[in-house]
Coordinates of C-alpha atoms in Angstrom, one line a residue:
M1 CA 12.1 -56.4 1.3
R2 CA 9.7 -54.7 -1.2
K3 CA 7.0 -54.2 1.5
E4 CA 9.6 -52.7 4.0
C5 CA 11.0 -50.4 1.3
S6 CA 7.7 -49.2 0.4
L7 CA 7.0 -48.7 4.3
S8 CA 10.3 -46.9 4.9
S9 CA 9.2 -44.7 1.8
I10 CA 5.8 -43.7 3.3
E11 CA 7.4 -43.0 7.0
R12 CA 10.0 -40.9 5.2
Q13 CA 7.3 -38.9 3.4
A14 CA 5.2 -38.4 6.4
I15 CA 8.5 -37.2 8.3
L16 CA 8.8 -34.6 5.7
T17 CA 5.3 -33.9 5.4
S18 CA 5.3 -33.1 9.2
L19 CA 8.4 -30.9 9.2
F20 CA 6.9 -28.9 6.1
T21 CA 3.7 -28.3 8.3
V22 CA 5.7 -27.3 11.4
R23 CA 7.6 -24.8 9.5
M24 CA 4.5 -23.6 7.7
E25 CA 2.8 -23.0 11.1
V26 CA 5.8 -21.3 12.5
M27 CA 5.9 -18.8 9.5
S28 CA 2.1 -18.6 9.7
T29 CA 2.2 -17.7 13.1
N30 CA 4.4 -14.6 12.6
C31 CA 2.5 -13.8 9.2
N32 CA -0.8 -14.1 11.0
A33 CA 0.1 -11.8 14.0
L34 CA 1.4 -9.3 11.3
L35 CA -1.9 -9.6 9.2
R36 CA -4.2 -9.1 12.5
S37 CA -2.4 -6.0 13.2
L38 CA -2.5 -4.4 10.0
R39 CA -6.0 -5.3 9.7
R40 CA -6.6 -3.5 13.4
K41 CA -7.7 -6.8 14.9
R42 CA -5.0 -6.5 17.5
S43 CA -5.0 -5.0 21.0
R44 CA -3.0 -1.7 21.5
S45 CA -0.1 -3.3 23.2
E46 CA 3.6 -2.5 22.9
D47 CA 4.4 -5.5 20.6
E48 CA 1.8 -4.2 18.0
Y49 CA 3.3 -3.8 14.5
A50 CA 3.5 -0.4 12.7
K51 CA 0.4 0.1 10.6
P52 CA -0.4 2.6 7.6
F53 CA -1.1 5.9 8.8
F54 CA -3.2 6.9 5.9
K55 CA -6.7 5.6 5.1
W56 CA -6.4 4.7 1.2
A57 CA -9.2 3.7 -1.1
G58 CA -8.2 0.6 -2.9
G59 CA -5.5 -0.2 -0.3
K60 CA -3.8 -3.7 -0.5
T61 CA -4.6 -4.9 3.1
Q62 CA -7.0 -7.7 2.3
L63 CA -4.8 -9.2 -0.3
L64 CA -1.6 -9.3 1.8
Q65 CA -2.3 -13.1 2.5
E66 CA -2.6 -13.9 -1.4
F67 CA 0.5 -12.1 -1.7
Y68 CA 2.6 -13.6 1.0
F69 CA 2.4 -17.0 -1.0
R70 CA 3.2 -15.1 -4.1
F71 CA 6.5 -13.5 -2.8
P72 CA 9.9 -14.5 -4.2
A73 CA 11.5 -17.3 -2.2
E74 CA 14.5 -15.1 -1.9
L75 CA 12.8 -12.6 0.5
Q76 CA 12.9 -15.5 3.2
S77 CA 16.1 -16.8 2.4
G78 CA 17.9 -13.3 2.4
G79 CA 18.9 -13.3 -1.3
L80 CA 16.9 -10.0 -1.7
D81 CA 18.1 -7.0 0.4
R82 CA 16.5 -4.1 -1.2
Y83 CA 12.6 -3.4 -1.6
V84 CA 11.3 -0.9 -4.0
E85 CA 7.8 0.6 -4.2
P86 CA 7.1 3.0 -6.9
F87 CA 3.4 3.7 -6.2
I88 CA 3.5 3.7 -2.3
G89 CA -0.2 4.9 -1.6
G90 CA -1.3 3.8 1.8
G91 CA 1.8 1.6 2.1
A92 CA 0.0 -1.7 3.2
V93 CA 2.4 -3.9 1.2
F94 CA 5.4 -1.7 2.5
F95 CA 4.6 -2.3 6.1
F96 CA 3.8 -5.9 5.5
V97 CA 7.0 -6.8 3.6
M98 CA 9.3 -4.6 5.8
Q99 CA 8.1 -6.0 9.1
L100 CA 7.6 -9.8 7.9
F101 CA 11.1 -9.8 6.5
P102 CA 13.1 -7.1 8.4
G103 CA 16.5 -5.7 7.5
K104 CA 16.1 -4.6 4.2
E105 CA 16.8 -1.3 2.7
S106 CA 14.0 0.3 1.0
V107 CA 12.7 2.7 -1.6
I108 CA 9.3 4.3 -2.0
C109 CA 8.0 6.8 -4.4
D110 CA 4.7 8.3 -5.3
A111 CA 3.6 11.0 -8.0
N112 CA 1.2 12.6 -5.2
E113 CA 3.4 15.3 -3.6
E114 CA 1.3 15.7 -0.4
L115 CA 1.7 11.8 0.1
V116 CA 5.2 12.0 -0.1
L117 CA 5.3 15.0 2.0
T118 CA 3.5 13.3 4.8
Y119 CA 5.8 10.2 4.7
R120 CA 9.0 12.5 5.0
V121 CA 7.4 14.5 7.9
V122 CA 6.6 10.9 9.7
Q123 CA 10.2 9.8 9.0
Q124 CA 12.0 13.1 10.1
D125 CA 9.5 14.9 12.5
V126 CA 7.1 12.7 13.9
D127 CA 7.1 14.3 17.3
A128 CA 6.1 17.4 16.2
L129 CA 3.8 16.1 13.9
I130 CA 2.2 14.5 17.0
D131 CA 2.0 17.5 18.9
I132 CA 0.0 19.2 16.4
L133 CA -2.4 16.4 15.8
N134 CA -2.9 16.2 19.6
E135 CA -3.9 19.9 19.4
Y136 CA -6.3 18.9 16.2
Q137 CA -7.8 15.9 18.1
A138 CA -8.4 18.0 21.5
R139 CA -10.2 20.9 19.7
Y140 CA -12.4 18.4 17.3
D141 CA -13.6 16.2 20.6
I142 CA -15.3 19.2 22.2
L143 CA -17.2 20.2 19.2
E144 CA -20.7 19.2 18.1
E145 CA -20.9 17.9 14.5
P146 CA -21.7 21.6 13.0
G147 CA -18.7 22.9 14.7
R148 CA -16.5 19.8 13.6
K149 CA -17.6 20.2 10.1
E150 CA -16.9 23.9 10.0
M151 CA -13.5 23.0 11.4
Y152 CA -13.2 20.5 8.7
L153 CA -14.0 22.8 5.9
K154 CA -11.7 25.6 7.1
I155 CA -8.6 23.2 7.4
R156 CA -9.5 22.1 4.1
S157 CA -9.7 25.6 2.7
D158 CA -6.3 26.5 4.2
L159 CA -4.7 23.4 2.7
N160 CA -5.9 24.3 -0.8
D161 CA -5.4 28.1 -0.5
Q162 CA -1.7 27.4 0.8
R163 CA -1.0 24.9 -2.1
K164 CA -0.7 27.9 -4.8
R165 CA 2.4 29.1 -2.9
F166 CA 3.7 25.9 -1.2
N167 CA 7.2 24.8 -1.6
F168 CA 7.3 21.0 -2.1
S169 CA 10.8 20.8 -3.2
S170 CA 12.6 22.1 0.2
Y171 CA 11.7 20.7 3.5
D172 CA 11.1 23.0 6.3
N173 CA 8.7 23.3 9.6
S174 CA 5.9 24.4 6.9
W175 CA 5.9 20.6 5.9
I176 CA 5.0 19.4 9.4
E177 CA 2.0 21.8 9.5
R178 CA 0.8 20.7 6.3
A179 CA 1.3 17.0 6.7
S180 CA -0.8 17.3 10.1
Q181 CA -3.7 19.0 7.9
L182 CA -3.6 16.1 5.5
L183 CA -3.6 13.4 8.2
F184 CA -6.6 15.4 10.0
L185 CA -8.6 15.6 6.8
N186 CA -8.0 12.0 5.8
K187 CA -9.2 10.6 9.2
T188 CA -12.2 13.1 9.2
C189 CA -13.4 13.2 5.7
F190 CA -16.1 11.1 3.9
N191 CA -15.0 7.5 3.5
G192 CA -11.5 8.2 4.4
L193 CA -10.7 9.0 0.6
F194 CA -7.8 10.8 -0.6
R195 CA -9.1 12.6 -3.6
V196 CA -8.0 15.7 -5.6
N197 CA -9.3 17.8 -8.5
S198 CA -7.6 18.5 -11.6
R199 CA -5.8 21.7 -9.8
G200 CA -4.5 19.1 -7.2
E201 CA -6.9 20.5 -4.5
F202 CA -8.4 18.1 -2.1
N203 CA -11.9 18.0 -2.4
V204 CA -13.4 15.2 -0.2
P205 CA -16.6 16.2 1.7
F206 CA -16.9 16.0 5.4
G207 CA -17.6 12.6 7.0
K208 CA -19.8 12.2 10.0
Y209 CA -17.8 10.1 12.6
G210 CA -18.6 9.8 16.2
N211 CA -15.2 9.4 17.5
P212 CA -12.3 9.5 14.7
G213 CA -9.0 8.7 15.8
I214 CA -7.0 11.7 14.4
V215 CA -3.7 10.8 16.2
N216 CA -2.4 7.4 17.2
E217 CA 1.1 8.4 18.9
S218 CA 2.3 4.7 19.3
N219 CA 1.6 3.8 15.6
L220 CA 3.2 7.1 14.2
H221 CA 6.4 6.4 16.2
K222 CA 6.5 2.7 14.9
A223 CA 5.9 4.0 11.4
S224 CA 9.0 6.5 11.7
D225 CA 11.0 3.9 12.9
L226 CA 10.2 1.8 10.2
L227 CA 10.9 4.6 7.6
K228 CA 14.4 5.6 9.1
N229 CA 16.1 3.2 6.4
T230 CA 14.1 4.2 3.6
T231 CA 14.6 6.6 0.7
I232 CA 11.4 8.5 0.0
L233 CA 11.2 9.9 -3.6
H234 CA 8.6 12.0 -5.1
G235 CA 8.0 11.4 -9.1
D236 CA 7.0 9.1 -11.9
F237 CA 7.8 5.5 -11.2
S238 CA 10.5 5.5 -13.7
C239 CA 12.7 7.3 -11.5
C240 CA 13.1 4.1 -9.3
L241 CA 14.9 2.2 -12.1
E242 CA 18.1 3.5 -10.9
F243 CA 17.6 1.9 -7.4
V244 CA 17.1 -1.4 -8.8
T245 CA 19.6 -4.2 -8.7
D246 CA 19.5 -8.2 -9.1
H247 CA 19.2 -8.3 -5.4
T248 CA 15.7 -6.2 -5.3
F249 CA 12.0 -7.0 -5.1
V250 CA 9.9 -4.3 -6.7
Y251 CA 6.1 -4.4 -6.3
L252 CA 4.0 -2.2 -8.6
D253 CA 0.7 -1.2 -7.7
P254 CA -0.3 1.9 -10.1
P255 CA -3.7 3.4 -10.0
Y256 CA -6.1 0.7 -11.2
R257 CA -7.4 0.5 -14.7
P258 CA -11.1 1.3 -14.3
L259 CA -13.3 -1.5 -15.0
N260 CA -16.4 0.9 -16.4
T261 CA -17.1 4.4 -16.1
S262 CA -19.1 4.2 -12.6
S263 CA -15.8 2.5 -11.2
K264 CA -13.4 5.1 -12.4
F265 CA -11.4 6.8 -9.5
T266 CA -8.1 8.3 -10.6
G267 CA -8.1 11.1 -8.2
Y268 CA -5.3 10.1 -6.2
S269 CA -2.9 12.7 -8.2
S270 CA -4.1 15.4 -10.7
G271 CA -2.4 13.8 -13.6
G272 CA -4.2 10.5 -13.7
F273 CA -2.9 7.0 -15.1
S274 CA -4.0 6.3 -18.8
D275 CA -3.7 3.0 -20.9
Q276 CA -0.6 4.7 -22.4
D277 CA 0.8 5.0 -18.9
Q278 CA -0.1 1.2 -18.3
I279 CA 1.9 0.6 -21.4
R280 CA 4.9 2.5 -20.2
L281 CA 4.7 0.9 -16.9
K282 CA 5.1 -2.5 -18.8
G283 CA 8.3 -1.2 -20.0
F284 CA 9.6 -0.2 -16.6
F285 CA 8.6 -4.0 -15.6
D286 CA 10.5 -5.3 -18.6
G287 CA 13.5 -3.2 -17.4
V288 CA 13.5 -4.3 -14.0
D289 CA 13.2 -8.1 -15.2
S290 CA 16.1 -7.5 -17.5
I291 CA 18.0 -6.1 -14.5
G292 CA 17.5 -9.5 -12.9
A293 CA 15.3 -8.4 -10.0
K294 CA 12.2 -9.9 -9.0
V295 CA 8.9 -7.8 -9.5
M296 CA 5.2 -8.3 -9.0
L297 CA 2.5 -6.0 -10.3
S298 CA -1.2 -6.0 -9.1
N299 CA -4.1 -4.3 -11.2
S300 CA -7.7 -4.6 -11.9
D301 CA -9.0 -7.4 -14.1
P302 CA -11.0 -6.4 -17.1
K303 CA -12.6 -9.7 -17.3
N304 CA -14.9 -8.7 -14.6
E305 CA -16.9 -6.7 -16.8
D306 CA -15.9 -7.8 -20.1
P307 CA -14.5 -11.6 -20.7
T308 CA -13.3 -10.4 -24.2
D309 CA -10.9 -7.8 -22.7
H310 CA -7.4 -9.2 -22.9
F311 CA -5.7 -6.1 -22.2
F312 CA -3.6 -7.2 -19.3
D313 CA -3.1 -10.7 -20.6
E314 CA -1.7 -9.7 -23.7
L315 CA 0.5 -6.9 -22.3
Y316 CA 2.2 -9.1 -19.9
Q317 CA 1.7 -12.5 -21.9
Q318 CA 5.3 -13.6 -21.6
Y319 CA 5.1 -13.2 -17.5
R320 CA 3.2 -15.6 -15.0
I321 CA -0.4 -14.0 -14.4
E322 CA -2.6 -15.1 -11.7
R323 CA -6.1 -13.9 -10.6
V324 CA -7.3 -13.4 -6.9
L325 CA -10.3 -12.2 -5.4
A326 CA -10.9 -9.1 -3.5
T327 CA -13.6 -6.8 -2.4
R328 CA -13.9 -3.2 -3.8
M329 CA -16.1 -0.6 -2.3
I330 CA -15.2 2.7 -4.0
N331 CA -17.5 2.0 -7.0
S332 CA -20.1 4.8 -7.2
D333 CA -22.7 2.3 -8.1
A334 CA -23.4 0.4 -4.9
E335 CA -24.7 -2.7 -7.0
K336 CA -21.1 -3.0 -8.6
R337 CA -19.3 -3.3 -5.1
G338 CA -18.4 -6.7 -3.9
T339 CA -16.0 -9.6 -4.6
I340 CA -14.3 -9.4 -7.9
S341 CA -10.8 -10.7 -9.3
E342 CA -7.7 -8.7 -9.8
I343 CA -4.7 -9.7 -11.6
V344 CA -1.2 -10.6 -10.0
V345 CA 1.9 -10.5 -12.4
M346 CA 5.1 -11.8 -11.5
N347 CA 8.4 -12.6 -13.4
Y348 CA 9.4 -15.6 -11.0
Q349 CA 7.9 -18.6 -9.5
G350 CA 6.0 -18.0 -6.0
F351 CA 7.2 -18.4 -2.5
K352 CA 8.2 -22.1 -1.5
P353 CA 9.2 -22.9 2.1
V354 CA 12.4 -24.8 2.2
I355 CA 12.7 -27.4 4.7

């Protein structure tokens, strides 16, 4: 009898394992298809997913698979119906979450008014934006490199000159023209950086690309559709707290704390992001947690450079902290580019598929 019970237990476990494997394979198929699209490893067919339309240094595309297994289980079960991202940046995680777990309301925010302006134009006037970008593409394609550089510098100069009198608070047709300038510069500048100086002026030099894709109509339309049910805010991350409920998932991707002086890159907005801001953000994290929402934060791991630097380990000591591997290429010292660890902080246990 004991042998039969033991055998039955083994068989039962084998069936459960098989069901678990099948479910994971089904979920992985959907996840992997989306990942391939976001990494631009998929053909330009009509079933392609929407992808970020900004090139963004320090973007999270390479970490999406790691994040997937650390997402809260309620994303899959439907227990979370709102997604909030206070530092939207290039939006890789937004595009991933909103397409892998569709049907959710979303709120995105950023301190960079140029970035927010572009998101709003893609949301509200994508066809007019595409028309202008097509004009830029046609002009750019017939020029040799000196002419392309001249066109780039002229548009960059116009963008910066207009900034002094531009109204970022009231949406009108001038926003469409400015968004087209920003996307043109983003696709043709050096290394696809978005960097501004202390005056908020775009200051990235010209990039020597043979055939830059200035406009991708299909992707812009898909991105516009994805943004239809999205509230887009400009401001400090703290303004997002009023949108958080106990049915919300919040992802925080602040400007990374520099690992050293050569890796310091805080030019996404003119204000920068100090250690005091990181501490203030921890207070926001606590506030989200107290509401009963699920929250995940990613940041650089200071232990890459200094094993005795416990800044984040001490700051978030009451929460779950894990480390994942990432490749970073924006360090000014080429010898310090490569694979490093980054931290992920969560106030919940990770994703567990339910059989």
